[in-house]
XYZ file of C-alpha atoms in Angstrom:
519
model
C 52.531 -47.026 55.103
C 48.315 -47.150 55.703
C 46.934 -47.118 52.563
C 43.284 -47.149 51.406
C 43.440 -48.752 47.841
C 42.035 -45.217 46.617
C 43.364 -43.232 43.173
C 42.196 -40.890 40.324
C 43.928 -39.187 37.470
C 43.926 -35.911 36.747
C 45.854 -33.007 35.651
C 46.048 -29.740 37.565
C 48.509 -26.627 38.138
C 51.453 -27.298 40.542
C 54.655 -25.517 42.488
C 57.589 -26.515 44.752
C 60.309 -23.452 43.037
C 58.719 -23.017 39.627
C 55.594 -23.212 38.448
C 54.206 -25.494 35.630
C 52.244 -28.201 34.240
C 51.919 -31.765 35.272
C 50.292 -34.903 34.966
C 49.264 -36.609 38.252
C 47.945 -38.842 39.685
C 46.625 -38.684 42.774
C 47.735 -40.329 45.762
C 46.787 -43.654 47.324
C 44.827 -42.603 51.225
C 46.901 -42.544 54.145
C 45.060 -43.093 57.256
C 46.696 -40.243 59.989
C 45.949 -39.526 63.831
C 44.288 -36.779 62.390
C 42.308 -38.364 59.360
C 42.561 -39.744 56.066
C 44.742 -38.120 54.228
C 45.392 -37.927 50.403
C 48.218 -36.205 48.158
C 49.313 -36.156 44.690
C 51.493 -39.113 42.550
C 54.051 -37.639 40.405
C 57.470 -39.265 39.085
C 59.472 -40.067 41.570
C 57.391 -38.853 44.693
C 53.936 -38.536 46.669
C 53.208 -34.759 48.365
C 51.054 -34.500 51.004
C 50.614 -30.674 51.119
C 49.472 -28.176 53.254
C 48.792 -30.763 56.537
C 47.016 -29.290 60.018
C 49.147 -30.357 62.941
C 47.470 -27.804 65.136
C 44.499 -26.176 65.149
C 44.098 -22.609 63.985
C 46.214 -20.203 66.589
C 43.820 -17.161 65.755
C 41.082 -15.606 67.929
C 41.560 -16.986 71.177
C 44.009 -19.026 70.510
C 46.840 -16.602 69.909
C 49.903 -16.248 72.031
C 48.020 -20.468 73.215
C 50.581 -23.131 73.421
C 49.673 -25.377 69.697
C 46.462 -27.619 70.597
C 46.262 -30.452 67.873
C 44.171 -31.291 65.070
C 40.635 -32.740 65.711
C 39.579 -35.337 63.274
C 38.523 -34.342 60.509
C 35.557 -35.050 58.510
C 36.295 -36.721 56.071
C 39.150 -37.694 53.152
C 41.558 -33.783 53.374
C 42.815 -33.415 49.846
C 46.991 -31.828 50.335
C 47.584 -31.518 47.313
C 48.048 -27.520 47.823
C 50.985 -25.221 50.079
C 49.263 -23.023 52.963
C 49.777 -20.287 54.143
C 53.178 -18.892 55.529
C 53.012 -17.741 58.713
C 52.106 -13.430 59.165
C 55.894 -12.224 58.300
C 57.524 -8.621 59.854
C 59.711 -8.885 56.730
C 60.715 -9.921 53.669
C 64.536 -10.276 54.029
C 65.301 -8.084 51.048
C 63.635 -10.968 48.988
C 64.726 -13.839 51.287
C 61.276 -15.579 51.778
C 57.792 -13.306 51.091
C 55.367 -11.516 53.046
C 52.465 -12.956 54.895
C 49.670 -11.748 57.417
C 48.380 -15.115 57.924
C 47.464 -16.425 61.612
C 45.651 -19.729 60.457
C 49.252 -21.308 59.312
C 50.369 -24.491 61.184
C 50.855 -27.064 58.266
C 53.934 -29.051 57.292
C 54.303 -31.190 53.315
C 55.061 -34.671 53.470
C 57.099 -35.628 50.065
C 57.848 -39.496 49.863
C 59.986 -40.561 47.129
C 57.798 -43.626 44.820
C 59.932 -46.158 45.515
C 58.918 -45.994 50.019
C 55.427 -45.664 48.928
C 55.151 -48.559 46.812
C 57.218 -50.870 49.779
C 55.390 -50.707 52.924
C 57.580 -52.359 55.564
C 60.353 -50.084 54.436
C 60.942 -47.870 57.308
C 62.631 -44.441 54.842
C 65.365 -41.875 57.342
C 63.007 -38.500 57.723
C 64.750 -35.910 57.496
C 62.802 -32.679 58.687
C 63.596 -29.159 57.246
C 63.191 -25.995 60.030
C 63.121 -23.228 57.748
C 65.309 -19.961 58.964
C 64.031 -16.419 58.073
C 65.081 -14.851 62.027
C 62.126 -15.855 63.512
C 60.981 -13.571 61.061
C 59.969 -14.746 58.107
C 60.402 -17.847 56.086
C 57.832 -21.323 55.036
C 57.783 -24.176 54.587
C 56.550 -24.223 50.911
C 60.212 -22.351 49.289
C 62.127 -26.153 49.598
C 62.729 -28.663 46.953
C 63.495 -31.979 48.758
C 64.668 -34.101 45.324
C 67.895 -33.901 46.671
C 67.738 -35.760 49.651
C 64.397 -37.968 47.791
C 67.260 -39.196 45.090
C 68.396 -40.642 48.423
C 65.181 -42.026 49.236
C 64.629 -39.908 52.302
C 61.407 -38.769 53.567
C 61.887 -35.496 53.425
C 59.337 -32.792 56.132
C 59.317 -29.209 56.085
C 57.081 -27.626 58.574
C 55.739 -24.071 59.197
C 56.578 -22.260 62.905
C 54.902 -18.685 64.453
C 57.258 -16.448 64.147
C 58.259 -12.843 65.569
C 55.622 -11.800 67.307
C 52.983 -13.993 67.756
C 55.633 -16.727 67.727
C 57.477 -15.099 70.168
C 56.178 -13.178 71.917
C 55.280 -13.645 76.083
C 50.933 -13.003 77.349
C 50.849 -12.377 81.096
C 47.961 -14.843 81.093
C 49.317 -18.046 80.585
C 52.057 -17.034 82.793
C 52.780 -18.135 87.002
C 56.254 -16.395 88.968
C 58.123 -18.642 86.965
C 57.905 -19.818 84.509
C 55.729 -18.799 80.675
C 54.767 -19.028 77.223
C 57.140 -17.628 75.012
C 58.862 -19.227 73.001
C 55.339 -20.508 70.806
C 57.279 -21.140 67.429
C 59.754 -23.446 69.423
C 56.702 -24.761 70.574
C 55.211 -25.666 67.323
C 58.125 -27.006 65.847
C 57.581 -29.742 68.987
C 53.966 -30.342 68.055
C 55.196 -30.868 64.379
C 57.432 -33.790 65.626
C 55.093 -34.918 67.692
C 52.536 -34.999 65.052
C 55.608 -37.052 62.698
C 56.306 -39.029 64.644
C 53.170 -40.672 65.911
C 52.264 -41.558 62.557
C 55.231 -41.109 59.512
C 55.502 -44.690 60.168
C 51.462 -44.375 57.752
C 54.278 -42.597 55.234
C 56.786 -45.165 54.708
C 59.192 -43.398 57.338
C 60.530 -44.266 60.937
C 60.278 -42.753 63.685
C 62.915 -43.929 64.830
C 65.687 -42.254 62.708
C 64.259 -38.946 62.469
C 67.267 -35.866 62.263
C 66.285 -32.663 61.984
C 67.845 -30.058 60.011
C 67.397 -25.968 60.138
C 69.389 -23.245 59.240
C 69.879 -19.221 59.866
C 67.635 -19.010 62.442
C 65.979 -23.013 61.899
C 69.307 -23.784 62.923
C 69.299 -22.185 66.009
C 65.853 -23.658 66.853
C 67.991 -27.345 65.563
C 69.811 -25.661 68.681
C 67.240 -24.986 71.015
C 64.960 -28.261 69.883
C 68.225 -30.001 70.691
C 68.150 -28.198 74.361
C 65.011 -28.599 75.294
C 63.457 -30.408 77.440
C 60.682 -31.022 75.527
C 61.863 -32.021 72.832
C 62.888 -35.217 74.339
C 62.936 -38.093 72.379
C 61.737 -35.820 69.529
C 64.450 -37.332 67.309
C 67.792 -38.799 67.094
C 70.217 -36.694 65.180
C 70.606 -32.883 64.474
C 72.010 -30.598 61.249
C 73.094 -26.484 62.438
C 73.765 -24.542 59.535
C 74.106 -21.330 60.419
C 72.775 -21.092 63.730
C 74.848 -20.788 66.870
C 74.010 -17.615 68.009
C 72.462 -15.862 70.711
C 73.965 -17.855 72.677
C 73.163 -15.816 76.101
C 69.028 -16.205 76.008
C 67.076 -14.089 76.920
C 64.532 -14.402 79.912
C 61.080 -13.714 81.009
C 61.991 -10.178 82.285
C 62.781 -8.983 78.869
C 59.758 -10.378 77.543
C 57.773 -9.171 79.764
C 58.814 -5.535 78.876
C 58.329 -5.992 75.311
C 54.952 -7.141 76.376
C 54.679 -4.021 78.495
C 55.617 -1.523 75.512
C 53.399 -3.599 73.142
C 50.490 -2.616 75.159
C 51.567 1.206 75.497
C 51.130 1.969 71.790
C 47.774 -0.600 71.926
C 46.145 0.554 74.658
C 45.688 -2.418 76.118
C 45.472 -1.523 79.762
C 44.451 -3.727 83.047
C 45.587 -6.667 84.547
C 46.611 -9.941 83.521
C 43.449 -11.411 81.636
C 42.659 -7.969 80.951
C 45.613 -7.185 78.672
C 46.141 -10.181 77.038
C 42.316 -10.030 76.220
C 43.016 -6.776 74.678
C 45.414 -7.790 72.204
C 43.745 -10.526 71.601
C 41.234 -8.502 69.792
C 44.188 -6.400 68.079
C 44.418 -7.231 64.003
C 46.694 -9.140 63.210
C 48.047 -6.181 61.209
C 48.739 -3.670 64.759
C 51.619 -6.510 65.447
C 53.478 -5.779 61.910
C 53.976 -2.463 61.749
C 58.349 -2.290 62.485
C 57.961 -0.077 65.745
C 56.292 -3.627 67.045
C 57.924 -5.691 64.676
C 61.418 -4.666 65.418
C 61.288 -5.836 68.867
C 61.395 -9.050 67.720
C 65.202 -9.641 66.805
C 66.225 -11.503 69.665
C 65.801 -15.270 69.362
C 65.036 -17.598 71.888
C 63.777 -16.668 75.764
C 65.069 -18.406 78.591
C 61.447 -19.462 79.516
C 61.425 -22.568 82.030
C 58.927 -23.924 80.245
C 60.967 -25.237 76.437
C 64.600 -23.746 78.246
C 65.861 -23.607 80.910
C 68.698 -22.438 81.104
C 71.668 -21.218 78.350
C 72.965 -22.913 75.642
C 76.099 -23.648 77.484
C 74.895 -24.628 80.120
C 72.963 -27.427 79.208
C 75.649 -28.888 77.521
C 77.617 -28.263 80.871
C 75.200 -29.841 82.831
C 74.851 -33.134 80.079
C 71.217 -32.147 79.411
C 70.562 -32.690 76.476
C 68.325 -34.928 73.077
C 71.693 -35.750 70.731
C 73.845 -38.050 70.819
C 75.872 -36.370 66.706
C 75.931 -33.180 64.466
C 76.323 -31.644 61.900
C 77.397 -27.835 62.716
C 78.928 -25.401 60.381
C 78.867 -21.721 58.855
C 79.214 -20.216 55.637
C 83.188 -17.952 54.645
C 81.444 -14.433 54.333
C 78.374 -15.194 56.572
C 78.028 -10.524 56.635
C 77.481 -10.275 53.268
C 74.408 -11.006 53.177
C 72.885 -8.903 56.108
C 74.980 -6.402 54.277
C 72.963 -6.819 51.419
C 69.787 -5.571 53.026
C 70.732 -2.757 54.538
C 72.698 -1.218 51.683
C 69.422 -2.102 49.631
C 68.002 -0.865 51.791
C 69.102 2.441 52.016
C 69.960 3.044 48.463
C 73.305 3.707 49.290
C 76.281 2.369 51.088
C 76.893 1.962 54.407
C 78.401 4.862 56.701
C 80.036 5.214 60.497
C 76.413 5.596 61.309
C 74.803 3.166 59.755
C 77.626 0.291 60.341
C 77.127 0.813 64.773
C 73.852 1.036 65.155
C 72.938 -1.640 62.478
C 75.779 -3.708 64.190
C 74.418 -2.865 67.976
C 70.538 -3.412 66.096
C 71.640 -7.401 65.348
C 74.700 -8.685 67.636
C 73.516 -7.022 70.700
C 74.695 -4.666 74.154
C 78.113 -6.042 74.112
C 78.883 -4.598 70.811
C 80.525 -1.936 71.660
C 83.355 -4.439 74.085
C 83.738 -6.822 71.532
C 83.379 -4.620 68.098
C 83.518 -1.241 68.381
C 84.785 -0.320 71.542
C 88.671 1.143 69.150
C 86.709 2.469 65.931
C 86.872 5.266 64.885
C 84.749 7.435 61.598
C 87.535 7.477 59.144
C 86.460 8.417 55.566
C 88.669 5.613 53.950
C 87.181 2.843 55.857
C 85.063 0.461 53.617
C 81.300 -0.088 56.090
C 79.788 -2.443 54.183
C 82.772 -4.596 53.739
C 83.604 -3.596 58.193
C 79.929 -4.125 58.152
C 80.198 -7.706 57.176
C 82.824 -8.862 58.205
C 82.271 -7.914 62.023
C 78.919 -9.331 61.893
C 79.724 -12.587 60.489
C 82.724 -13.164 62.749
C 80.334 -11.897 66.671
C 77.288 -13.386 64.951
C 78.082 -16.318 63.050
C 81.789 -17.995 63.369
C 83.050 -17.409 66.228
C 79.386 -18.610 68.910
C 79.514 -21.930 66.007
C 83.850 -22.303 67.101
C 82.545 -21.587 70.606
C 79.774 -24.150 70.569
C 82.271 -27.115 68.861
C 84.721 -26.906 71.333
C 82.458 -26.947 73.824
C 79.871 -30.007 72.539
C 82.590 -32.110 70.808
C 83.045 -33.467 74.145
C 80.137 -34.150 74.683
C 78.736 -35.769 71.420
C 80.328 -37.063 68.149
C 80.310 -33.627 65.672
C 80.537 -32.681 62.196
C 81.990 -29.213 61.805
C 81.418 -27.624 58.165
C 82.679 -24.570 56.675
C 80.378 -23.793 53.380
C 83.516 -21.464 50.645
C 82.070 -21.027 47.690
C 82.453 -17.588 46.977
C 81.205 -18.014 43.956
C 77.922 -19.414 44.855
C 74.888 -17.800 43.248
C 73.104 -15.036 44.072
C 69.680 -14.886 44.446
C 69.484 -10.965 46.443
C 70.096 -8.200 44.770
C 73.754 -6.689 43.800
C 75.729 -4.170 46.639
C 78.770 -2.099 46.420
C 81.279 -5.493 47.388
C 81.125 -9.265 46.962
C 78.910 -11.503 48.785
C 81.268 -14.228 48.500
C 79.824 -17.583 50.685
C 77.378 -15.287 52.225
C 74.526 -16.211 54.120
C 72.223 -18.448 53.234
C 74.050 -18.961 50.371
C 74.461 -23.449 50.360
C 70.447 -23.329 50.263
C 70.685 -23.623 46.542
C 73.694 -27.096 46.991
C 71.176 -28.447 49.793
C 67.728 -27.772 47.974
C 67.425 -27.879 44.154
C 66.391 -23.986 42.524
C 66.378 -22.673 45.881
C 65.945 -19.310 45.469
C 64.800 -17.488 48.405
C 60.892 -16.155 47.829
C 60.897 -13.784 43.859
C 64.782 -14.125 43.416
C 66.033 -14.690 39.695
C 66.793 -18.744 39.017
C 70.993 -18.698 39.051
C 71.743 -22.342 38.631
C 74.084 -24.608 39.744
C 77.796 -24.584 37.029
C 79.217 -27.329 36.493
C 81.460 -28.025 39.115
C 79.037 -26.267 41.945
C 77.501 -29.328 40.789
C 79.273 -31.613 41.492
C 79.909 -29.849 44.141
C 76.168 -29.790 46.132
C 76.152 -33.794 44.891
C 79.910 -34.222 47.251
C 77.079 -31.594 50.373
C 73.787 -33.999 49.521
C 75.912 -37.217 50.412
C 76.723 -36.427 53.145
C 74.576 -34.890 54.321
C 72.015 -38.022 53.646
C 74.562 -40.237 54.544
C 74.204 -38.595 58.726
C 70.548 -38.173 57.966
C 70.603 -42.502 57.572
C 73.905 -43.420 59.889
C 74.511 -40.109 62.415
C 77.802 -40.919 60.433
C 78.043 -38.623 57.472
C 81.528 -40.606 55.665
C 81.009 -43.230 52.232
C 82.901 -44.821 49.317
C 84.158 -41.526 47.533
C 84.302 -38.788 49.499
C 86.987 -37.770 51.374
C 86.711 -38.827 55.398
C 85.144 -36.049 57.624
C 86.900 -36.256 60.962
C 85.084 -35.544 64.022
C 85.465 -31.881 65.662
C 88.053 -32.934 68.555
C 89.113 -30.018 70.575
C 92.945 -31.149 69.940
C 91.901 -31.314 66.265
C 89.572 -29.071 65.047
C 88.963 -31.034 62.409
C 86.684 -29.158 59.348
C 85.153 -30.223 56.226
C 86.270 -26.943 53.573
C 83.088 -26.920 50.542
C 85.018 -25.454 47.379
C 84.096 -26.810 43.893
C 87.288 -28.118 43.969
C 85.847 -30.481 45.713
C 85.948 -31.782 50.051
C 89.351 -31.080 51.874
C 89.566 -31.844 55.960
C 91.407 -28.571 57.848
C 92.262 -27.902 61.768
C 91.973 -24.447 61.031
C 88.887 -22.988 59.558
C 89.869 -20.688 55.497
C 90.142 -17.200 57.901
C 92.149 -16.563 60.379
C 89.185 -15.336 62.792
C 90.413 -14.241 66.064
C 87.085 -14.363 68.809
C 87.638 -13.626 71.737
C 87.783 -15.540 75.025
C-alpha cells in the first residue's frame, strides 16, 4: 500500500447500516491516480467512502460516456458516504429514493491487517448493487463478513433508469450508440480499481465481480461485454439470469422519441439532445417516463454486440469460473411490491398486467395462454410462482446448461423459507424471496429502511457457511474448502446445485421444486 505517514485522532458520527458514534483515527494517506485520499481507520477495517471515480455526469455530460476524474488538488477526505444515483422507485423499501445525478462514487473497505502489510496482495470483491437498474446504492451493504476473511470490498454507484440506459441521439451513428451508460459506469469503476487497488493493498489480478438481481444481470453483461475484457477474473451472479433476449438500438430510439415528444424536444439529433439535457432531473423521474425503463440492457454495438447466449456460443466471454444461482421463491418479493402498492390482494387483471409488464411480450405464449379468470385462484400466489419461474429460475437453469460447457460453473439455490424480512408482510408467505439471501452475506442488511431482524442461530450458521464458500471462490476461483460439503461443478449430465437451507448445505442434482421450464 502506497501510504504517506500522516495520522490524526478525532471523533465523529459514522454510519454503514446503523448510525452510531465511534472514536476513530484518520487513515494514512493513499496515493491514487487522481490524487491523494484519506479514509478512516476503525477496529477491523479502514473505510474509504465517497471516492469519485468519474466526473459528475451532469449538464453537458448527461448521457455521455463516463469521463475519468481529474486530478484532485488537495487530500480528499473519504470518510463520508456519497450521493446515490437518481432513482425512479424504491422497490418497496429495497433502496432509498434519490434525485442526484452527481453520483459516480465508490467505497473501498480494507481489512485492518491488510493495511498493515504493504506487500500483501489481498483478493478484491467488486460489488454491483441491484435494484432493477432503476434503484440501488453502494451505501447499503456492510462488508464486515468479507472483511473478516481478508478480502478488500469495493461497492459502487452507477447511473440508473432514464439516466443510465438511454439512447442519446447526438452520440450515435447508424451502427452503434451509447445506451448502456450504467454498464459503462461499472466499467469505469473497474478501470479505477485496476489502476489503484494495489495502493490499498489489493491484487489487481484477483478481482471478483459480484452482484444480485440487476447487479447479477450487470455481472453477466460484464462477462460478455468486450469493453470489460481483462478488468476482472471471476464472477458471482445472484438472481441475475434474466432478459436473455436483449433489446436493440431501434427499441432504445423509440423510447427516446417518446420522451422527446412528452418534453416538447424537437429538431435534429443535436437539438433534441441539447433540449433533453436542459430539462431538470425530476422531469425524468415521473411515472410516465420512468415506466419506460424496465427492460435491462440493450445490444448497442458499443458495450454489447450480441445476446448473452450468442456470446456463449461464439466463445466471447471474460471469465473462466463463476458462481450462478437463484432463490426458491424469487417472485414473492415482486408480489409484495405490487400488493403493498395496491393495498389489496391481486386479481386476474393485476396478475396479467403485472406479468406482461415485468416479464415481457412472451408472457402470453409461455404463461397465461391457458389461464382464465377464476374466483378460487389466489392471483398473488400465482403471480409469485410464475414470475419467479419464468423471469429468474428457468433462465438461470438455461444459462447454466449452456455456460457450464465453457467455464467452471458452480450453481446454487438459496432455500431458507424463514429468511428475515425487511419488507412489509402480504397475504402470502415470502419464503426464500428475491434479495432474501443478502442478509446472510452482508451484515445486518435490511434494505433502505426496513426493520432489522437478526439472524437466528441456525441462520447465522448458514450465513457462515455461505460466506466461507463465497470467500474461497473470491480467493481462488474454487468455493470448496475444509469442513465444507463438496460443491461439485454444474454439468449438463449432472446438474449439481448446492442447496442452502438452515439445516446446512446439501448437493442436489435437481432443484428443490419441480420446475418445468419452456424449451
